[in-house]
PDB file of C-alpha atoms in Angstrom:
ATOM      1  CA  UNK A   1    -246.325-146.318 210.428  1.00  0.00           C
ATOM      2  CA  UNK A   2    -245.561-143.382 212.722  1.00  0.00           C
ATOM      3  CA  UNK A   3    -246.971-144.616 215.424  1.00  0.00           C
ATOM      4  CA  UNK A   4    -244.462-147.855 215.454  1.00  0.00           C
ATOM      5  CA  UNK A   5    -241.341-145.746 215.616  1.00  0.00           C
ATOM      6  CA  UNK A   6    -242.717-144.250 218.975  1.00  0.00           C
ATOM      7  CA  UNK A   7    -243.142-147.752 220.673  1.00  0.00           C
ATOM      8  CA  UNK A   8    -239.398-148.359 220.802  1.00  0.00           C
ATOM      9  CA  UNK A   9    -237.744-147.923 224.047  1.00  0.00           C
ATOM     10  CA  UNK A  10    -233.696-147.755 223.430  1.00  0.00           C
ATOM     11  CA  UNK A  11    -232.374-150.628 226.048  1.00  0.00           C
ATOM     12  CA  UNK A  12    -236.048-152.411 227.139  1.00  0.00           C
ATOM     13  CA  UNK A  13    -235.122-155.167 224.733  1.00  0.00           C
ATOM     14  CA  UNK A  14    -234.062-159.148 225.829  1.00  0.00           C
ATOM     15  CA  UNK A  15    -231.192-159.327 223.768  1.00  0.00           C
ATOM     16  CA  UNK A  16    -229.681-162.550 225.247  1.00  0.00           C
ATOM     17  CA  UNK A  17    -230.434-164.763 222.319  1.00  0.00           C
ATOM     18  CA  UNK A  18    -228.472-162.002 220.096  1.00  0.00           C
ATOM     19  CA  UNK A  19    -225.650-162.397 222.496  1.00  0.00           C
ATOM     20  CA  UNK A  20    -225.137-166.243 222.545  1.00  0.00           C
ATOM     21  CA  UNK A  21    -225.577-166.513 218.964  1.00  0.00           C
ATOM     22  CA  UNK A  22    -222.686-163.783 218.656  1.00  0.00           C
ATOM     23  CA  UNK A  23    -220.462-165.271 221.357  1.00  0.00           C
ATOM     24  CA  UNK A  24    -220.797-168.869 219.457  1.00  0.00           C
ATOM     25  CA  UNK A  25    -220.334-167.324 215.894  1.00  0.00           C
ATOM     26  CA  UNK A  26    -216.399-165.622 217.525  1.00  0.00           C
ATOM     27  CA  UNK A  27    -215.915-168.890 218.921  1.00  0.00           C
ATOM     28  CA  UNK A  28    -216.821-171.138 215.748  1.00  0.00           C
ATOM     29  CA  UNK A  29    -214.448-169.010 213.973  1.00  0.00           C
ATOM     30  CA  UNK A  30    -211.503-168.394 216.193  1.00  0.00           C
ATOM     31  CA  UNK A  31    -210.961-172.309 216.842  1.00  0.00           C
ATOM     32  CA  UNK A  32    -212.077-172.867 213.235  1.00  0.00           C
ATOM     33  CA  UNK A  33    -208.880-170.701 211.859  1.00  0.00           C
ATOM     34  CA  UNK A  34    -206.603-172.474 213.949  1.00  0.00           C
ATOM     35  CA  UNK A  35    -207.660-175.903 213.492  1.00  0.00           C
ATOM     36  CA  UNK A  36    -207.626-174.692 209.626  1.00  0.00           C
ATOM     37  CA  UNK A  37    -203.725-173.196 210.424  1.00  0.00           C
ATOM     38  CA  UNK A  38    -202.381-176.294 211.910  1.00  0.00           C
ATOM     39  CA  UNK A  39    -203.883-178.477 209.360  1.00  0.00           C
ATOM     40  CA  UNK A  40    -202.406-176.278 206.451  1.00  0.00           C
ATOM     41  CA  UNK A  41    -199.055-176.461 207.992  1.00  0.00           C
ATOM     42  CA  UNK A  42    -199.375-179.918 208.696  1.00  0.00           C
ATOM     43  CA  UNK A  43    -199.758-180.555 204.570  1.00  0.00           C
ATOM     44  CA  UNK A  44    -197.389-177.844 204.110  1.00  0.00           C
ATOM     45  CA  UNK A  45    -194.278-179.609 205.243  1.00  0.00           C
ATOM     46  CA  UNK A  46    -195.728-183.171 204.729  1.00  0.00           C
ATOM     47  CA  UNK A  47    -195.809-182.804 201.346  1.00  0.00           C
ATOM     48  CA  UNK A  48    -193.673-180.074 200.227  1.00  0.00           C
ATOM     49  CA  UNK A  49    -190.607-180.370 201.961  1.00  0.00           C
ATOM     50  CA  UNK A  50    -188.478-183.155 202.709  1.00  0.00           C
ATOM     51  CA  UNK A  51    -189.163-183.352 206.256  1.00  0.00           C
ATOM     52  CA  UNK A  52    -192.032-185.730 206.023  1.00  0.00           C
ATOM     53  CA  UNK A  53    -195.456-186.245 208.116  1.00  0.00           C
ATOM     54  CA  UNK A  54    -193.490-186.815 211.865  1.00  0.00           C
ATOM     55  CA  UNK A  55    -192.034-182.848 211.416  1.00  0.00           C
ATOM     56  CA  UNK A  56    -195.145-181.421 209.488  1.00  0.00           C
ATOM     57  CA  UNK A  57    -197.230-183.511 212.640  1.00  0.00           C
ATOM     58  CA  UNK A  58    -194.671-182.249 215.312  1.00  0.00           C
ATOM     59  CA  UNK A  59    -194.970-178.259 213.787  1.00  0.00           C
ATOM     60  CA  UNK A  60    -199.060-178.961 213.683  1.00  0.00           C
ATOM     61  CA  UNK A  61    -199.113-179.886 217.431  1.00  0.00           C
ATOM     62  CA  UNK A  62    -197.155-176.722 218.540  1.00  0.00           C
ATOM     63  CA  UNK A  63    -198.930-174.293 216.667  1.00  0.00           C
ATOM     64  CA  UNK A  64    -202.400-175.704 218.059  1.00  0.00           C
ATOM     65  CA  UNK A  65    -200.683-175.369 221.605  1.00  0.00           C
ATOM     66  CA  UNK A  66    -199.980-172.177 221.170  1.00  0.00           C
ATOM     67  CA  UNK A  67    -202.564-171.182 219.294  1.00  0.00           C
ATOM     68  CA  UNK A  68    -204.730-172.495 222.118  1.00  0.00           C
ATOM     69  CA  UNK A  69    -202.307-171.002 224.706  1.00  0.00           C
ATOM     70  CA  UNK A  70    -203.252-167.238 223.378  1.00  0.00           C
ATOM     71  CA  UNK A  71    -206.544-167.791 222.411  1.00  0.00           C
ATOM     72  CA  UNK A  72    -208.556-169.545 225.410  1.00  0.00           C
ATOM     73  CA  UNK A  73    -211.097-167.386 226.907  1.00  0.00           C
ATOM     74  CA  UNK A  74    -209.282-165.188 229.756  1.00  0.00           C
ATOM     75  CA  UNK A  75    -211.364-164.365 232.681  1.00  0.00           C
ATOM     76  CA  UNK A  76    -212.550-160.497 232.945  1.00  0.00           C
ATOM     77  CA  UNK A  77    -210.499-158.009 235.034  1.00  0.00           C
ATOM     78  CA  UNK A  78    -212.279-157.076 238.120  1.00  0.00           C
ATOM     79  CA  UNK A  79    -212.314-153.135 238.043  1.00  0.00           C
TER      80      UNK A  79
END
């Protein structure tokens, strides 16, 4: 067992894999809570207000837009 921890080199490790599979997991869930947002709103004033499906549709559609507005991937900042 000692000799294992000594074959570890901090940083020599592909850790692509580890990256795309994080990168997808953020993305799954950022898009995920807003499609889950606008659909909550959407049955929110459908069915309890008075306003009806065309309003509770109409909110649904701008929060998604804006909602997709602030949360699209920005490119990096060159430094």
């Amino acid at each position: 067992m000692g000799e294992q921890a000594s074959d570890y080199h901090r940083g020599e490790m592909e850790i692509q894999e580890q990256v795309s599979t994080f990168n997808l997991f953020m993305g799954m869930t950022k898009w995920g809570s807003l499609a889950i947002a606008s659909a909550l709103l959407l049955f929110t004033v459908w069915f309890c207000t008075p306003g009806g499906f065309i309003p509770g549709l109409i909110s649904a559609a701008v929060l998604a837009a804006i909602g997709f507005v602030l949360l699209r991937d920005k490119p990096d900042a060159a430094h």
